[in-house]
């Protein structure tokens, strides 16, 4: 039961990472842009959800607000700042988007203060359910897994069955050619950036309901999102999904099992500390192993 529970925890954690990484890999793959401010859009979505849910008493409205706020912020940032960086080198992109992190963090602190906000789940999502085998598991975590699966299916259909998806894939392959064929590149980039921002905002809303909403919450998850993008392959939605689940499973199982295994050969307190550290390291060891095997990532294409 412990292993099954941790597998579900890893799947839930992986789905939230996928929501972050999907937008990041779209922006990176289509635009060639290193966007360090992606975590700030995650934070904006979480704050929008917390504030709207608190004022209206509706978690559903809060989630809708997270999508709208993050998408609007992403479109604004793309039009005002990011659009001027496409022709610049990656160092300029890193510096500019890092400045956006500082602006967003101080802006959230000015509007909402430094104290964390907490989301209250509706009764339908705050309980538990008994799964086959007798495992009692939170309903909300199962809901996150379901939402992640639906978003993954929706993105697959978007990319493979719609005209917008065809334009996004064409822009990733040869942006100059689709521009010559009459596609409005500026509008396409804005749509892609807003879509990626909305996914990040949704991830922030879901994670904020489990943890807390606070300034700076986007930076730690941004690092893991980049790890997912690298493992899965830049520009690959399917790769981001597989890599996010692998990362979630690796960390969840590592944190659950490593302290107990190490406790057999060392004191319990030291085993807990070392086990948590090794669990965090295991994600980067996984990334290194994948890159040694496939330098372009699991589903990446060699340039």
CSV table of N, CA, C and O in Angstrom, one decimal, residues 136-223:
chain,number,residue,atom,x,y,z
A,136,UNK,N,-6.8,4.5,1.2
A,136,UNK,CA,-7.6,5.8,1.4
A,136,UNK,C,-6.7,6.9,0.8
A,136,UNK,O,-5.6,7.1,1.3
A,137,UNK,N,-7.3,7.6,-0.2
A,137,UNK,CA,-6.5,8.6,-0.9
A,137,UNK,C,-7.3,9.9,-1.1
A,137,UNK,O,-8.5,9.8,-1.3
A,138,UNK,N,-6.7,11.1,-1.0
A,138,UNK,CA,-7.4,12.3,-1.1
A,138,UNK,C,-8.0,12.5,-2.5
A,138,UNK,O,-7.4,12.2,-3.5
A,139,UNK,N,-9.3,13.0,-2.5
A,139,UNK,CA,-10.0,13.1,-3.8
A,139,UNK,C,-9.3,14.2,-4.6
A,139,UNK,O,-9.2,14.1,-5.9
A,140,UNK,N,-8.8,15.3,-4.0
A,140,UNK,CA,-8.3,16.4,-4.8
A,140,UNK,C,-7.0,15.9,-5.6
A,140,UNK,O,-6.8,16.3,-6.7
A,141,UNK,N,-6.2,15.1,-5.0
A,141,UNK,CA,-5.0,14.6,-5.7
A,141,UNK,C,-5.4,13.7,-6.9
A,141,UNK,O,-4.8,13.8,-7.9
A,142,UNK,N,-6.5,12.9,-6.7
A,142,UNK,CA,-7.0,12.2,-7.9
A,142,UNK,C,-7.5,13.1,-8.9
A,142,UNK,O,-7.3,12.9,-10.1
A,143,UNK,N,-8.1,14.2,-8.5
A,143,UNK,CA,-8.6,15.2,-9.4
A,143,UNK,C,-7.5,15.9,-10.2
A,143,UNK,O,-7.6,16.1,-11.4
A,144,UNK,N,-6.4,16.1,-9.5
A,144,UNK,CA,-5.2,16.7,-10.2
A,144,UNK,C,-4.7,15.8,-11.3
A,144,UNK,O,-4.4,16.2,-12.4
A,145,UNK,N,-4.7,14.5,-11.0
A,145,UNK,CA,-4.2,13.5,-12.0
A,145,UNK,C,-5.2,13.5,-13.2
A,145,UNK,O,-4.7,13.5,-14.3
A,146,UNK,N,-6.5,13.6,-12.9
A,146,UNK,CA,-7.5,13.6,-14.0
A,146,UNK,C,-7.3,14.8,-14.8
A,146,UNK,O,-7.4,14.8,-16.1
A,147,UNK,N,-7.1,16.0,-14.2
A,147,UNK,CA,-7.0,17.3,-14.9
A,147,UNK,C,-5.7,17.2,-15.8
A,147,UNK,O,-5.8,17.6,-17.0
A,148,UNK,N,-4.6,16.7,-15.2
A,148,UNK,CA,-3.4,16.6,-16.0
A,148,UNK,C,-3.6,15.7,-17.2
A,148,UNK,O,-3.1,16.0,-18.3
A,149,UNK,N,-4.3,14.6,-17.1
A,149,UNK,CA,-4.5,13.7,-18.2
A,149,UNK,C,-5.4,14.4,-19.3
A,149,UNK,O,-5.2,14.2,-20.5
A,150,UNK,N,-6.4,15.1,-18.8
A,150,UNK,CA,-7.3,15.8,-19.8
A,150,UNK,C,-6.5,16.9,-20.5
A,150,UNK,O,-6.7,17.0,-21.8
A,151,UNK,N,-5.7,17.6,-19.8
A,151,UNK,CA,-4.9,18.7,-20.5
A,151,UNK,C,-3.9,18.0,-21.5
A,151,UNK,O,-3.7,18.5,-22.6
A,152,UNK,N,-3.3,16.9,-21.1
A,152,UNK,CA,-2.4,16.2,-22.0
A,152,UNK,C,-3.1,15.8,-23.3
A,152,UNK,O,-2.6,16.0,-24.4
A,153,UNK,N,-4.3,15.2,-23.1
A,153,UNK,CA,-5.1,14.8,-24.3
A,153,UNK,C,-5.5,16.0,-25.1
A,153,UNK,O,-5.5,15.9,-26.4
A,154,UNK,N,-5.9,17.1,-24.5
A,154,UNK,CA,-6.3,18.3,-25.2
A,154,UNK,C,-5.2,18.9,-26.0
A,154,UNK,O,-5.3,19.3,-27.1
A,155,UNK,N,-4.0,18.9,-25.4
A,155,UNK,CA,-2.8,19.4,-26.1
A,155,UNK,C,-2.4,18.5,-27.3
A,155,UNK,O,-2.0,19.0,-28.3
A,156,UNK,N,-2.6,17.2,-27.1
A,156,UNK,CA,-2.3,16.3,-28.2
A,156,UNK,C,-3.2,16.6,-29.4
A,156,UNK,O,-2.8,16.7,-30.5
A,157,UNK,N,-4.5,16.7,-29.1
A,157,UNK,CA,-5.5,17.0,-30.1
A,157,UNK,C,-5.2,18.4,-30.8
A,157,UNK,O,-5.3,18.5,-32.0
A,158,UNK,N,-4.9,19.4,-29.9
A,158,UNK,CA,-4.6,20.7,-30.5
A,158,UNK,C,-3.4,20.7,-31.4
A,158,UNK,O,-3.5,21.3,-32.5
A,159,UNK,N,-2.4,19.9,-31.1
A,159,UNK,CA,-1.2,19.9,-31.9
A,159,UNK,C,-1.3,19.1,-33.1
A,159,UNK,O,-0.6,19.3,-34.1
A,160,UNK,N,-2.2,18.1,-33.1
A,160,UNK,CA,-2.2,17.1,-34.2
A,160,UNK,C,-3.5,17.2,-35.1
A,160,UNK,O,-3.5,16.7,-36.2
A,161,UNK,N,-4.5,17.9,-34.6
A,161,UNK,CA,-5.8,17.9,-35.3
A,161,UNK,C,-6.4,19.3,-35.6
A,161,UNK,O,-7.5,19.4,-36.1
A,162,UNK,N,-5.6,20.3,-35.3
A,162,UNK,CA,-6.1,21.7,-35.5
A,162,UNK,C,-5.2,22.5,-36.4
A,162,UNK,O,-4.0,22.2,-36.5
A,163,UNK,N,-5.7,23.5,-37.0
A,163,UNK,CA,-4.9,24.4,-37.8
A,163,UNK,C,-3.9,25.1,-37.0
A,163,UNK,O,-2.7,25.3,-37.4
A,164,UNK,N,-4.3,25.6,-35.8
A,164,UNK,CA,-3.3,26.2,-34.9
A,164,UNK,C,-2.2,25.3,-34.5
A,164,UNK,O,-1.0,25.8,-34.5
A,165,UNK,N,-2.5,24.1,-34.2
A,165,UNK,CA,-1.4,23.1,-33.9
A,165,UNK,C,-0.5,22.9,-35.1
A,165,UNK,O,0.8,22.8,-34.9
A,166,UNK,N,-1.0,22.9,-36.3
A,166,UNK,CA,-0.2,22.7,-37.5
A,166,UNK,C,0.8,23.9,-37.6
A,166,UNK,O,1.9,23.8,-38.0
A,167,UNK,N,0.2,25.1,-37.4
A,167,UNK,CA,1.0,26.3,-37.5
A,167,UNK,C,2.1,26.3,-36.4
A,167,UNK,O,3.3,26.8,-36.6
A,168,UNK,N,1.8,25.9,-35.2
A,168,UNK,CA,2.8,25.8,-34.1
A,168,UNK,C,3.9,24.9,-34.5
A,168,UNK,O,5.1,25.2,-34.3
A,169,UNK,N,3.5,23.7,-35.0
A,169,UNK,CA,4.6,22.7,-35.4
A,169,UNK,C,5.4,23.2,-36.6
A,169,UNK,O,6.6,23.0,-36.6
A,170,UNK,N,4.7,23.9,-37.5
A,170,UNK,CA,5.5,24.5,-38.6
A,170,UNK,C,6.4,25.6,-38.1
A,170,UNK,O,7.6,25.7,-38.6
A,171,UNK,N,5.9,26.4,-37.2
A,171,UNK,CA,6.8,27.5,-36.6
A,171,UNK,C,8.0,26.9,-35.9
A,171,UNK,O,9.1,27.5,-35.9
A,172,UNK,N,7.8,25.8,-35.3
A,172,UNK,CA,9.0,25.1,-34.6
A,172,UNK,C,10.0,24.6,-35.7
A,172,UNK,O,11.2,24.7,-35.4
A,173,UNK,N,9.5,24.2,-36.8
A,173,UNK,CA,10.4,23.6,-37.8
A,173,UNK,C,11.1,24.7,-38.6
A,173,UNK,O,12.3,24.6,-38.9
A,174,UNK,N,10.3,25.7,-39.1
A,174,UNK,CA,10.8,26.7,-40.0
A,174,UNK,C,10.0,28.0,-39.9
A,174,UNK,O,9.0,28.1,-40.7
A,175,UNK,N,10.3,28.8,-39.0
A,175,UNK,CA,9.5,30.0,-38.8
A,175,UNK,C,9.5,31.0,-40.0
A,175,UNK,O,8.6,31.7,-40.3
A,176,UNK,N,10.7,31.1,-40.6
A,176,UNK,CA,10.8,32.0,-41.8
A,176,UNK,C,9.9,31.5,-42.9
A,176,UNK,O,9.2,32.4,-43.6
A,177,UNK,N,9.8,30.2,-43.1
A,177,UNK,CA,8.9,29.7,-44.2
A,177,UNK,C,7.4,30.0,-44.0
A,177,UNK,O,6.7,30.4,-44.9
A,178,UNK,N,7.0,29.8,-42.7
A,178,UNK,CA,5.5,30.0,-42.5
A,178,UNK,C,5.2,31.5,-42.5
A,178,UNK,O,4.1,31.9,-42.9
A,179,UNK,N,6.2,32.3,-42.2
A,179,UNK,CA,6.0,33.8,-42.3
A,179,UNK,C,5.9,34.2,-43.8
A,179,UNK,O,5.1,35.0,-44.2
A,180,UNK,N,6.7,33.5,-44.6
A,180,UNK,CA,6.6,33.8,-46.1
A,180,UNK,C,5.3,33.3,-46.7
A,180,UNK,O,4.9,33.8,-47.7
A,181,UNK,N,4.7,32.3,-46.0
A,181,UNK,CA,3.4,31.8,-46.5
A,181,UNK,C,2.2,32.6,-46.0
A,181,UNK,O,1.1,32.2,-46.3
A,182,UNK,N,2.5,33.6,-45.3
A,182,UNK,CA,1.4,34.5,-44.9
A,182,UNK,C,0.9,34.3,-43.5
A,182,UNK,O,-0.1,35.0,-43.1
A,183,UNK,N,1.5,33.5,-42.7
A,183,UNK,CA,1.1,33.3,-41.3
A,183,UNK,C,1.6,34.5,-40.5
A,183,UNK,O,2.8,34.9,-40.6
A,184,UNK,N,0.8,35.1,-39.6
A,184,UNK,CA,1.2,36.2,-38.8
A,184,UNK,C,2.0,35.7,-37.6
A,184,UNK,O,1.5,35.2,-36.6
A,185,UNK,N,3.3,35.8,-37.7
A,185,UNK,CA,4.2,35.2,-36.8
A,185,UNK,C,4.0,35.9,-35.4
A,185,UNK,O,4.0,35.2,-34.4
A,186,UNK,N,3.9,37.2,-35.4
A,186,UNK,CA,3.7,37.9,-34.1
A,186,UNK,C,2.5,37.4,-33.4
A,186,UNK,O,2.5,37.2,-32.1
A,187,UNK,N,1.4,37.3,-34.1
A,187,UNK,CA,0.2,36.8,-33.4
A,187,UNK,C,0.3,35.4,-32.9
A,187,UNK,O,-0.1,35.0,-31.9
A,188,UNK,N,0.9,34.5,-33.8
A,188,UNK,CA,1.2,33.1,-33.4
A,188,UNK,C,2.0,33.0,-32.1
A,188,UNK,O,1.7,32.3,-31.2
A,189,UNK,N,3.1,33.8,-32.0
A,189,UNK,CA,3.9,33.8,-30.9
A,189,UNK,C,3.2,34.3,-29.6
A,189,UNK,O,3.3,33.7,-28.5
A,190,UNK,N,2.3,35.3,-29.8
A,190,UNK,CA,1.5,35.7,-28.6
A,190,UNK,C,0.6,34.7,-28.1
A,190,UNK,O,0.4,34.4,-26.9
A,191,UNK,N,-0.1,34.0,-29.1
A,191,UNK,CA,-1.0,32.9,-28.7
A,191,UNK,C,-0.2,31.8,-28.0
A,191,UNK,O,-0.7,31.2,-27.0
A,192,UNK,N,0.9,31.4,-28.5
A,192,UNK,CA,1.7,30.3,-27.9
A,192,UNK,C,2.1,30.7,-26.5
A,192,UNK,O,2.0,29.9,-25.5
A,193,UNK,N,2.6,31.9,-26.4
A,193,UNK,CA,3.1,32.4,-25.1
A,193,UNK,C,1.9,32.5,-24.1
A,193,UNK,O,2.1,32.1,-22.9
A,194,UNK,N,0.8,32.9,-24.5
A,194,UNK,CA,-0.4,33.0,-23.6
A,194,UNK,C,-0.9,31.6,-23.2
A,194,UNK,O,-1.3,31.4,-22.1
A,195,UNK,N,-0.8,30.7,-24.2
A,195,UNK,CA,-1.2,29.3,-23.8
A,195,UNK,C,-0.3,28.7,-22.8
A,195,UNK,O,-0.7,28.1,-21.8
A,196,UNK,N,1.0,28.9,-23.0
A,196,UNK,CA,2.0,28.4,-22.0
A,196,UNK,C,1.8,29.0,-20.7
A,196,UNK,O,1.9,28.3,-19.6
A,197,UNK,N,1.5,30.3,-20.7
A,197,UNK,CA,1.3,31.0,-19.4
A,197,UNK,C,0.0,30.5,-18.7
A,197,UNK,O,0.0,30.3,-17.5
A,198,UNK,N,-1.0,30.2,-19.5
A,198,UNK,CA,-2.3,29.7,-18.9
A,198,UNK,C,-2.0,28.4,-18.2
A,198,UNK,O,-2.6,28.1,-17.1
A,199,UNK,N,-1.3,27.5,-18.9
A,199,UNK,CA,-1.0,26.2,-18.3
A,199,UNK,C,-0.2,26.3,-17.0
A,199,UNK,O,-0.4,25.6,-16.0
A,200,UNK,N,0.8,27.3,-17.0
A,200,UNK,CA,1.6,27.5,-15.8
A,200,UNK,C,0.6,28.1,-14.6
A,200,UNK,O,0.8,27.7,-13.5
A,201,UNK,N,-0.3,29.0,-15.0
A,201,UNK,CA,-1.2,29.5,-14.0
A,201,UNK,C,-2.1,28.4,-13.4
A,201,UNK,O,-2.4,28.4,-12.2
A,202,UNK,N,-2.6,27.5,-14.3
A,202,UNK,CA,-3.4,26.4,-13.8
A,202,UNK,C,-2.6,25.5,-12.8
A,202,UNK,O,-3.1,25.1,-11.8
A,203,UNK,N,-1.3,25.2,-13.1
A,203,UNK,CA,-0.5,24.5,-12.2
A,203,UNK,C,-0.3,25.2,-10.9
A,203,UNK,O,-0.3,24.6,-9.8
A,204,UNK,N,-0.1,26.5,-10.9
A,204,UNK,CA,0.0,27.3,-9.7
A,204,UNK,C,-1.3,27.2,-8.8
A,204,UNK,O,-1.2,27.0,-7.6
A,205,UNK,N,-2.4,27.2,-9.5
A,205,UNK,CA,-3.7,27.1,-8.7
A,205,UNK,C,-3.8,25.7,-8.1
A,205,UNK,O,-4.2,25.6,-6.9
A,206,UNK,N,-3.5,24.7,-8.8
A,206,UNK,CA,-3.6,23.3,-8.2
A,206,UNK,C,-2.6,23.1,-7.1
A,206,UNK,O,-3.0,22.5,-6.1
A,207,UNK,N,-1.4,23.5,-7.3
A,207,UNK,CA,-0.4,23.4,-6.2
A,207,UNK,C,-0.7,24.2,-5.0
A,207,UNK,O,-0.5,23.8,-3.9
A,208,UNK,N,-1.2,25.5,-5.3
A,208,UNK,CA,-1.6,26.3,-4.2
A,208,UNK,C,-2.7,25.8,-3.3
A,208,UNK,O,-2.7,26.1,-2.1
A,209,UNK,N,-3.5,24.9,-3.9
A,209,UNK,CA,-4.6,24.3,-3.1
A,209,UNK,C,-4.0,23.2,-2.1
A,209,UNK,O,-4.6,22.9,-1.1
A,210,UNK,N,-2.9,22.6,-2.5
A,210,UNK,CA,-2.3,21.6,-1.7
A,210,UNK,C,-1.3,22.2,-0.7
A,210,UNK,O,-1.2,21.8,0.5
A,211,UNK,N,-0.5,23.2,-1.1
A,211,UNK,CA,0.5,23.8,-0.2
A,211,UNK,C,-0.1,25.2,0.2
A,211,UNK,O,-1.1,25.3,0.8
A,212,UNK,N,0.7,26.2,-0.1
A,212,UNK,CA,0.3,27.6,0.2
A,212,UNK,C,0.7,28.5,-0.9
A,212,UNK,O,1.5,28.1,-1.8
A,213,UNK,N,0.1,29.7,-1.0
A,213,UNK,CA,0.4,30.6,-2.1
A,213,UNK,C,1.3,31.7,-1.5
A,213,UNK,O,0.8,32.4,-0.6
A,214,UNK,N,2.5,31.9,-2.0
A,214,UNK,CA,3.4,32.9,-1.5
A,214,UNK,C,4.3,33.4,-2.5
A,214,UNK,O,4.5,32.8,-3.6
A,215,UNK,N,4.9,34.6,-2.2
A,215,UNK,CA,5.8,35.2,-3.2
A,215,UNK,C,7.1,34.3,-3.3
A,215,UNK,O,7.6,33.8,-2.3
A,216,UNK,N,7.5,34.1,-4.5
A,216,UNK,CA,8.7,33.3,-4.8
A,216,UNK,C,8.4,31.8,-5.0
A,216,UNK,O,9.4,31.1,-5.1
A,217,UNK,N,7.1,31.4,-5.0
A,217,UNK,CA,6.8,30.0,-5.1
A,217,UNK,C,7.1,29.4,-6.5
A,217,UNK,O,7.2,28.2,-6.6
A,218,UNK,N,7.4,30.3,-7.5
A,218,UNK,CA,7.6,29.8,-8.8
A,218,UNK,C,9.0,29.4,-9.1
A,218,UNK,O,9.2,28.6,-10.0
A,219,UNK,N,10.0,29.9,-8.4
A,219,UNK,CA,11.4,29.6,-8.7
A,219,UNK,C,11.8,28.2,-8.5
A,219,UNK,O,12.4,27.6,-9.4
A,220,UNK,N,11.4,27.5,-7.4
A,220,UNK,CA,11.9,26.1,-7.2
A,220,UNK,C,11.3,25.2,-8.3
A,220,UNK,O,12.0,24.3,-8.8
A,221,UNK,N,10.0,25.4,-8.6
A,221,UNK,CA,9.4,24.5,-9.6
A,221,UNK,C,9.8,24.8,-11.0
A,221,UNK,O,9.8,23.9,-11.9
A,222,UNK,N,10.3,26.0,-11.2
A,222,UNK,CA,10.9,26.3,-12.6
A,222,UNK,C,12.1,25.5,-12.9
A,222,UNK,O,12.2,25.0,-14.0
A,223,UNK,N,12.9,25.3,-11.9
A,223,UNK,CA,14.1,24.4,-12.1
A,223,UNK,C,13.7,23.0,-12.5
A,223,UNK,O,14.2,22.4,-13.5
